[in-house]
Amino acid sequence: MTTTLDTQWQDRAAGLADTLTELGKLTDPDWQAAVRAVARHELVPRFYTQDTSGAWIESDTSTQHSRMAWLDAVYSNKPLITALQRDTDPVRVLSSSSQPGLMTRMLESLDVHSGHQVLEIGTGTGYNAALLSHRLGAGNVFSVDVEPDLIDLARTRLAALGYTPTLVAADGALGLPEHGPFDRIIATCAVPAVPWAWVQQLRIGGVVLTDLKVAHGAGNLVRITRTDTDRAEGRFDPTYAAFMSLRHQPGGLDRTVTWAARDTTVAHRWTSTVDPQTPWNSLVVWFLAAFDLGPDVSIGYTGSDTTSQPSAVTLSTPDGSWAQIALATADGAHQVTEGGPRRLWLAVERAHQLWNRLDQPGWDRFGLTVTPEAHTLWFDHPDGDHRWT
Ligand SMILES: C[S@@+](CC[C@H](N)C(=O)[O-])C[C@H]1O[C@@H](n2cnc3c(N)ncnc32)[C@H](O)[C@@H]1O
C-alpha cells in the first residue's frame, strides 16, 4: 500500500534530481536514478539550525505543517547539520549531510564503473553511502566515520532502506586496509594532506577525491589518480568547496598547537597594495600563501579603539610571527606592521604577485603530486616552472 509520505517524499526526491540536473550538478542518468530512489528523509530524521541568538534548534516534525517544512528541507539542495557536541562551549558541529549538489558533483567526478569498490571517509548520515550502494551494490561500498554513534545510526537506517554497505567506526585517515584495495576513495571531510595510506590502498589507476585544506579555508577539492606504486597525481576542481575537517578522535578538537610568545618587537613597517580581505576574496592566493605559511596560520580582525568596527586584519603563526594590515587605505596602500621571525603579509603579497603574473588562474590550473615523502603543488604541468613542495 502506498502511504501519503511515500508519494510525498518520492515527488520531492524526483524534484531534487530535477533541480540538480537544471543546475548542472547532476548529468549522469545512473546518479539521477540514485537521487530519485534514495529516501534521504529516513537518513536525516532531524537536523539543526541556528536562531538569531546562535542557539541550535532541532527540526520539528510534530505538526503536519512543520513535518512538510522538514521534508522540503531534506529534499532541497542544502547542507543540513545533523550532529552536535553540546557539552562544549561553543557547541560544536560533529556531522552534517552535505549539500546534495556538491555530493552529486563529486560522485560524477569520481567516475565510478560497475564493479568498482569504493571507500568513503566520513559516513555521517549515510546518505552518500546509500547513493553509492544504489549505484554499485552495497557489497562494493565501504564507509568509515570517526564517530561510533553515527556509524550505529547510519547502519540501522541504511539497513531499513535495504542497503548494507560495510560501515566501520574508525579514524578514516588510516583508510580501511583490511578491505582494500579500492578503485575509488572519496572523503567528505577535509584533510591537511592526503594520507599516504589512502594512496597505498588504491589499485593502480584508482582515484582519491578529497578536500585538501592546507590551512583554514586554504585549498579545494582535488582528484588524484594513482599512476604508480609510489605516486598519485591530479588536478584541483574548478569550483571551490569546503568540508568540515577530519579529526582523529570522536568529538573534541584533537590538534594541539604550541604557540611561542608573540614577538612584540615591530620588525617591519611598510605599505601593501594588496587588499587585506584577499584571504577571503581570493582563495587561490590564500592557498598559495598558506602553502608557505603552514597549517596553523591564524587570521582574524582587530578593532579600532574608538569604534566597534574592525580596523585591521591580523595574521599570526605559532612561531611568534604576526602581521597587522590596516583595512583603510592611504593613496591606495594599506599600512602593514610585522614582527617575529617571518614576514607573514609579505608571503601573501608574494602569492598575490605570482597569481597576477600567471594571469589570475583558477583552481583547475593547479595540480598535486603525492608521493610517500612529499606533496608537490604545481601550476599547469607536474614538471612545469612553478612548483611548491
Ligand atoms: C560532512 S560530514 C559527512 C557527510 C556524509 N558523507 C553524508 O552523506 O551524510 C563529515 C563526516 O566526517 C566525519 N569524520 C571526521 N573525521 C573523520 C575521520 N578521521 N574518519 C572518518 N570520518 C571522519 C565526521 O564525523 C562527519 O560525520
Coordinates of C-alpha atoms and ligand atoms in Angstrom, one line a residue:
M1 CA 0.0 0.0 0.0
T2 CA 1.4 3.5 -0.9
T3 CA 1.1 5.9 2.0
T4 CA 0.9 9.7 1.7
L5 CA 4.5 10.1 3.0
D6 CA 5.7 7.6 0.3
T7 CA 4.3 9.7 -2.5
Q8 CA 5.3 13.0 -0.8
W9 CA 9.0 12.0 -0.5
Q10 CA 9.2 10.4 -3.9
D11 CA 7.9 13.5 -5.5
R12 CA 10.4 15.6 -3.6
A13 CA 13.3 13.3 -4.4
A14 CA 12.4 13.5 -8.1
G15 CA 12.2 17.3 -7.7
L16 CA 15.6 17.3 -6.1
A17 CA 17.0 15.3 -9.0
D18 CA 15.5 17.7 -11.5
T19 CA 16.8 20.8 -9.6
L20 CA 20.3 19.4 -9.5
T21 CA 20.1 18.5 -13.2
E22 CA 19.0 22.0 -14.1
L23 CA 21.8 23.4 -12.0
G24 CA 24.3 21.3 -14.0
K25 CA 25.3 19.3 -10.9
L26 CA 23.7 16.0 -11.9
T27 CA 24.1 14.8 -15.5
D28 CA 24.6 11.1 -15.4
P29 CA 21.3 9.0 -15.7
D30 CA 22.6 6.4 -13.1
W31 CA 23.2 9.1 -10.5
Q32 CA 19.9 10.8 -11.4
A33 CA 18.2 7.4 -10.7
A34 CA 20.0 7.1 -7.4
V35 CA 18.9 10.6 -6.2
R36 CA 15.3 9.7 -7.1
A37 CA 15.5 6.3 -5.3
V38 CA 17.2 7.1 -2.0
A39 CA 14.9 8.2 0.8
R40 CA 17.1 11.0 2.3
H41 CA 14.4 11.7 5.0
E42 CA 15.0 8.3 6.5
L43 CA 18.7 9.1 7.0
V44 CA 18.0 12.7 8.1
P45 CA 15.1 12.3 10.5
R46 CA 16.2 15.6 12.2
F47 CA 18.6 18.4 11.6
Y48 CA 19.7 21.6 13.4
T49 CA 19.6 25.2 12.5
Q50 CA 20.8 28.3 14.5
D51 CA 18.4 31.0 15.5
T52 CA 19.4 34.7 15.6
S53 CA 20.9 34.4 19.1
G54 CA 23.1 31.5 17.9
A55 CA 21.1 28.8 19.8
W56 CA 20.7 25.5 18.0
I57 CA 17.2 24.5 17.2
E58 CA 16.1 20.9 16.3
S59 CA 13.9 20.5 13.3
D60 CA 10.2 20.0 14.3
T61 CA 8.1 17.2 12.9
S62 CA 5.3 17.4 15.5
T63 CA 2.6 19.0 13.3
Q64 CA 1.6 18.4 9.7
H65 CA 2.9 21.9 8.8
S66 CA 6.3 21.5 10.4
R67 CA 6.6 18.0 9.0
M68 CA 6.2 19.3 5.5
A69 CA 8.8 22.0 6.2
W70 CA 11.2 19.3 7.4
L71 CA 10.5 17.2 4.3
D72 CA 11.0 20.2 2.0
A73 CA 14.3 21.0 3.6
V74 CA 15.5 17.4 3.4
Y75 CA 14.9 17.3 -0.3
S76 CA 16.4 20.8 -1.0
N77 CA 19.9 21.5 -2.3
K78 CA 21.1 22.5 1.2
P79 CA 23.6 21.1 3.6
L80 CA 22.0 20.0 6.9
I81 CA 23.7 20.0 10.3
T82 CA 22.9 16.6 11.8
A83 CA 25.1 16.0 14.9
L84 CA 26.2 18.4 17.6
Q85 CA 28.5 18.2 20.5
R86 CA 26.5 20.1 23.1
D87 CA 28.9 19.8 26.1
T88 CA 31.4 22.2 24.7
D89 CA 31.3 26.0 24.7
P90 CA 30.5 26.9 21.9
V91 CA 28.6 23.9 20.8
R92 CA 30.5 22.1 18.1
V93 CA 29.2 20.6 14.8
L94 CA 30.2 17.0 14.6
S95 CA 28.4 16.0 11.4
S96 CA 26.3 17.2 8.5
S97 CA 24.6 15.8 5.5
S98 CA 26.5 17.7 2.8
Q99 CA 24.8 19.8 0.1
P100 CA 23.3 17.3 -2.4
G101 CA 24.6 19.2 -5.4
L102 CA 28.1 19.0 -4.1
M103 CA 27.7 15.3 -3.4
T104 CA 26.4 14.6 -6.9
R105 CA 29.1 16.7 -8.5
M106 CA 31.7 14.8 -6.5
L107 CA 30.2 11.4 -7.3
E108 CA 30.2 12.2 -11.0
S109 CA 33.8 13.4 -10.8
L110 CA 34.6 10.1 -9.1
D111 CA 33.8 8.3 -12.4
V112 CA 32.7 5.0 -10.9
H113 CA 32.0 2.0 -13.1
S114 CA 30.0 -1.1 -12.2
G115 CA 32.1 -3.5 -10.1
H116 CA 34.2 -0.7 -8.6
Q117 CA 34.9 -0.9 -4.9
V118 CA 34.6 2.4 -3.2
L119 CA 35.7 3.6 0.2
E120 CA 34.1 6.7 1.7
I121 CA 35.7 8.6 4.5
G122 CA 33.0 10.4 6.6
T123 CA 29.8 8.3 6.7
G124 CA 27.8 10.9 8.5
T125 CA 24.1 10.3 7.9
G126 CA 24.8 7.5 5.4
Y127 CA 23.1 9.4 2.5
N128 CA 26.2 9.3 0.3
A129 CA 26.8 5.6 1.2
A130 CA 23.2 5.0 0.1
L131 CA 23.7 6.7 -3.2
L132 CA 26.8 4.7 -3.8
S133 CA 25.1 1.5 -2.7
H134 CA 22.2 2.1 -5.1
R135 CA 24.7 2.7 -8.0
L136 CA 27.3 0.0 -7.3
G137 CA 25.6 -2.5 -4.9
A138 CA 26.2 -2.3 -1.2
G139 CA 28.8 -5.1 -1.4
N140 CA 31.1 -2.7 -3.2
V141 CA 30.7 0.1 -0.7
F142 CA 32.8 0.7 2.4
S143 CA 32.4 3.8 4.6
V144 CA 34.1 4.9 7.8
D145 CA 33.3 7.6 10.4
V146 CA 35.3 8.5 13.5
E147 CA 32.0 8.8 15.5
P148 CA 30.8 5.3 16.6
D149 CA 27.3 6.7 17.4
L150 CA 26.9 8.0 13.8
I151 CA 28.0 4.6 12.4
D152 CA 25.4 2.8 14.5
L153 CA 22.6 5.1 13.4
A154 CA 23.7 5.0 9.8
R155 CA 23.9 1.2 9.9
T156 CA 20.4 0.8 11.3
R157 CA 18.8 3.4 9.0
L158 CA 20.6 2.2 5.8
A159 CA 19.5 -1.4 6.6
A160 CA 15.9 -0.3 6.9
L161 CA 16.2 1.1 3.4
G162 CA 17.7 -2.2 2.2
Y163 CA 21.3 -1.1 2.0
T164 CA 24.0 -3.0 3.9
P165 CA 27.4 -1.4 2.9
T166 CA 30.3 -2.2 5.2
L167 CA 30.4 0.6 7.8
V168 CA 33.3 0.9 10.3
A169 CA 33.9 3.3 13.2
A170 CA 37.5 4.3 12.9
D171 CA 39.9 7.1 12.0
G172 CA 39.5 7.3 8.3
A173 CA 42.9 8.8 7.9
L174 CA 44.2 5.2 8.1
G175 CA 41.8 4.0 5.3
L176 CA 40.4 0.5 5.7
P177 CA 43.4 -1.7 4.8
E178 CA 41.6 -4.9 5.7
H179 CA 39.0 -4.2 2.9
G180 CA 41.3 -2.8 0.2
P181 CA 42.4 -2.4 -2.4
F182 CA 39.8 0.1 -3.6
D183 CA 39.1 1.6 -7.1
R184 CA 37.9 4.9 -5.6
I185 CA 38.3 6.7 -2.3
I186 CA 36.0 9.7 -1.6
A187 CA 36.4 11.8 1.5
T188 CA 33.6 14.1 2.7
C189 CA 35.9 15.7 5.3
A190 CA 38.9 18.0 4.7
V191 CA 42.5 16.8 5.2
P192 CA 45.6 19.0 5.7
A193 CA 47.5 16.5 3.5
V194 CA 46.4 13.4 1.6
P195 CA 47.2 10.4 3.8
W196 CA 49.6 8.1 2.1
A197 CA 47.5 5.1 3.5
W198 CA 44.8 6.2 1.0
V199 CA 47.0 6.0 -2.0
Q200 CA 48.5 2.7 -0.8
Q201 CA 45.0 1.2 -0.6
L202 CA 44.1 2.2 -4.2
R203 CA 44.6 0.0 -7.2
I204 CA 47.0 1.5 -9.8
G205 CA 44.7 3.7 -11.9
G206 CA 42.4 4.3 -8.8
V207 CA 41.3 7.7 -7.7
V208 CA 41.2 9.7 -4.5
L209 CA 38.8 12.6 -4.4
T210 CA 39.1 14.8 -1.3
D211 CA 39.0 18.3 0.1
L212 CA 42.6 19.4 0.7
K213 CA 42.9 22.3 3.1
V214 CA 46.5 23.1 3.9
A215 CA 45.3 25.7 6.4
H216 CA 41.9 27.2 7.4
G217 CA 40.0 27.9 4.1
A218 CA 43.1 27.3 2.1
G219 CA 42.5 24.6 -0.5
N220 CA 39.9 22.8 -2.5
L221 CA 38.7 19.5 -3.9
V222 CA 41.5 17.6 -5.6
R223 CA 41.2 14.4 -7.7
I224 CA 44.4 12.4 -7.8
T225 CA 45.0 9.2 -9.7
R226 CA 47.4 6.6 -8.5
T227 CA 49.8 6.4 -11.5
D228 CA 52.4 4.1 -9.9
T229 CA 53.2 2.3 -6.7
D230 CA 54.8 5.5 -5.3
R231 CA 52.8 8.3 -6.9
A232 CA 49.4 9.8 -7.3
E233 CA 48.7 12.9 -9.3
G234 CA 45.8 15.1 -10.5
R235 CA 44.2 18.5 -10.6
F236 CA 42.0 20.6 -8.4
D237 CA 38.3 21.0 -9.1
P238 CA 37.4 24.3 -10.8
T239 CA 34.8 25.2 -8.2
Y240 CA 35.6 25.9 -4.6
A241 CA 34.1 23.6 -1.9
A242 CA 34.8 23.3 1.8
F243 CA 34.1 20.3 4.2
M244 CA 34.5 20.0 7.9
S245 CA 38.0 19.0 9.0
L246 CA 39.0 15.4 9.6
R247 CA 39.6 14.8 13.3
H248 CA 41.4 11.7 14.7
Q249 CA 39.3 11.2 17.8
P250 CA 35.5 11.1 18.3
G251 CA 34.3 14.6 19.4
G252 CA 36.7 17.1 20.7
L253 CA 39.4 19.1 19.0
D254 CA 42.4 16.8 18.7
R255 CA 45.0 19.1 17.3
T256 CA 47.1 20.9 19.9
V257 CA 49.5 23.5 18.7
T258 CA 52.1 25.1 20.8
W259 CA 52.3 28.8 20.3
A260 CA 55.5 30.7 21.1
A261 CA 55.1 34.0 22.8
R262 CA 54.3 36.7 20.2
D263 CA 57.4 38.7 19.4
T264 CA 56.1 42.2 20.0
T265 CA 59.0 44.0 18.5
V266 CA 57.9 45.6 15.3
A267 CA 60.5 44.5 12.8
H268 CA 58.9 45.9 9.6
R269 CA 56.6 48.7 8.8
W270 CA 55.6 49.0 5.1
T271 CA 52.7 49.6 2.8
S272 CA 51.0 47.0 0.7
T273 CA 48.6 47.4 -2.2
V274 CA 47.1 44.0 -1.6
D275 CA 43.6 44.3 0.0
P276 CA 43.7 42.7 3.4
Q277 CA 40.4 40.9 2.5
T278 CA 42.4 38.9 0.0
P279 CA 42.5 35.7 2.0
W280 CA 38.7 35.6 1.8
N281 CA 38.2 37.2 -1.6
S282 CA 40.9 35.4 -3.5
L283 CA 41.0 31.8 -2.2
V284 CA 43.6 30.7 -4.8
V285 CA 46.0 33.4 -3.5
W286 CA 45.3 32.4 0.1
F287 CA 46.0 28.8 -0.8
L288 CA 49.4 29.6 -2.3
A289 CA 50.3 31.8 0.7
A290 CA 49.1 29.2 3.2
F291 CA 51.3 26.5 1.5
D292 CA 54.2 28.8 2.6
L293 CA 52.8 29.8 6.0
G294 CA 51.9 26.4 7.3
P295 CA 48.7 24.7 8.6
D296 CA 48.4 26.7 11.8
V297 CA 48.3 30.3 10.4
S298 CA 45.6 32.1 12.2
I299 CA 43.7 35.0 10.7
G300 CA 41.2 37.5 12.1
Y301 CA 40.2 41.1 12.6
T302 CA 41.3 43.6 15.2
G303 CA 39.1 46.5 16.3
S304 CA 39.8 50.2 16.4
D305 CA 40.0 51.9 19.9
T306 CA 37.2 54.4 19.0
T307 CA 34.6 52.4 17.1
S308 CA 33.4 48.8 17.3
Q309 CA 34.3 48.4 13.6
P310 CA 37.4 46.3 12.7
S311 CA 40.3 48.4 11.7
A312 CA 42.8 45.8 10.6
V313 CA 43.3 42.2 9.6
T314 CA 45.8 40.2 11.7
L315 CA 47.8 37.1 10.8
S316 CA 49.8 35.0 13.2
T317 CA 51.7 31.7 13.3
P318 CA 52.8 29.5 16.2
D319 CA 56.5 30.6 15.9
G320 CA 55.5 34.0 17.3
S321 CA 55.3 35.8 13.9
W322 CA 52.5 38.3 13.3
A323 CA 51.3 40.9 10.9
Q324 CA 48.6 43.6 11.1
I325 CA 47.3 45.1 7.9
A326 CA 45.1 48.2 8.0
L327 CA 41.8 48.0 6.3
A328 CA 41.8 51.7 5.5
T329 CA 44.0 52.9 2.6
A330 CA 46.1 56.0 2.2
D331 CA 46.8 56.6 -1.5
G332 CA 45.6 53.1 -2.3
A333 CA 48.0 51.4 0.1
H334 CA 47.5 49.6 3.4
Q335 CA 49.8 50.1 6.3
V336 CA 51.4 46.9 7.4
T337 CA 53.3 46.2 10.6
E338 CA 55.0 42.8 11.1
G339 CA 57.1 41.2 13.8
G340 CA 58.6 37.9 14.7
P341 CA 60.8 35.5 12.7
R342 CA 58.7 35.5 9.5
R343 CA 57.2 38.1 7.2
L344 CA 53.6 36.8 7.1
W345 CA 51.9 39.5 5.0
L346 CA 54.9 39.5 2.6
A347 CA 54.1 35.9 1.9
V348 CA 50.5 36.8 1.0
E349 CA 51.7 39.7 -1.1
R350 CA 54.2 37.5 -3.0
A351 CA 51.5 34.9 -3.6
H352 CA 49.3 37.6 -5.0
Q353 CA 52.0 39.0 -7.3
L354 CA 52.7 35.5 -8.6
W355 CA 49.0 34.9 -9.2
N356 CA 48.8 38.2 -11.2
R357 CA 51.9 37.2 -13.2
L358 CA 50.2 33.9 -14.1
D359 CA 47.1 35.8 -15.3
Q360 CA 44.9 35.2 -12.3
P361 CA 44.4 31.4 -12.8
G362 CA 41.5 29.5 -11.3
W363 CA 41.8 26.3 -9.3
D364 CA 41.9 23.9 -12.3
R365 CA 45.2 25.3 -13.5
F366 CA 46.8 23.8 -10.3
G367 CA 47.6 20.2 -9.6
L368 CA 49.0 18.0 -6.9
T369 CA 51.5 15.2 -6.9
V370 CA 51.6 13.0 -3.8
T371 CA 54.5 10.6 -3.0
P372 CA 55.3 8.8 0.3
E373 CA 57.7 11.7 1.0
A374 CA 56.0 14.9 -0.2
H375 CA 53.1 16.8 -1.6
T376 CA 54.1 18.9 -4.6
L377 CA 51.7 21.6 -5.8
W378 CA 52.2 22.6 -9.5
F379 CA 50.9 25.0 -12.0
D380 CA 49.6 23.7 -15.3
H381 CA 52.1 20.8 -15.5
P382 CA 53.8 18.5 -12.9
D383 CA 57.2 19.3 -14.4
G384 CA 56.4 22.9 -15.1
D385 CA 58.3 26.0 -13.9
H386 CA 56.1 26.7 -10.9
R387 CA 56.1 24.1 -8.2
W388 CA 55.8 24.2 -4.4
T389 CA 56.7 21.4 -2.0
Ligands
LIG1 C1 30.2 16.4 6.1 S1 30.1 15.0 7.1 C2 29.8 13.6 6.0 C3 28.5 13.6 5.3 C4 28.2 12.3 4.8 N1 29.0 11.8 3.7 C5 26.7 12.2 4.4 O1 26.4 11.7 3.3 O2 25.9 12.5 5.3 C6 31.8 14.7 7.6 C7 31.9 13.5 8.4 O3 33.3 13.2 8.6 C8 33.4 12.6 9.8 N2 34.8 12.5 10.2 C9 35.6 13.4 10.8 N3 36.8 13.0 11.0 C10 36.9 11.7 10.5 C11 37.8 10.7 10.4 N4 39.1 10.8 10.9 N5 37.5 9.5 9.9 C12 36.2 9.3 9.4 N6 35.3 10.2 9.5 C13 35.6 11.4 10.0 C14 32.5 13.4 10.7 O4 32.2 12.7 11.9 C15 31.3 13.6 9.8 O5 30.3 12.7 10.1

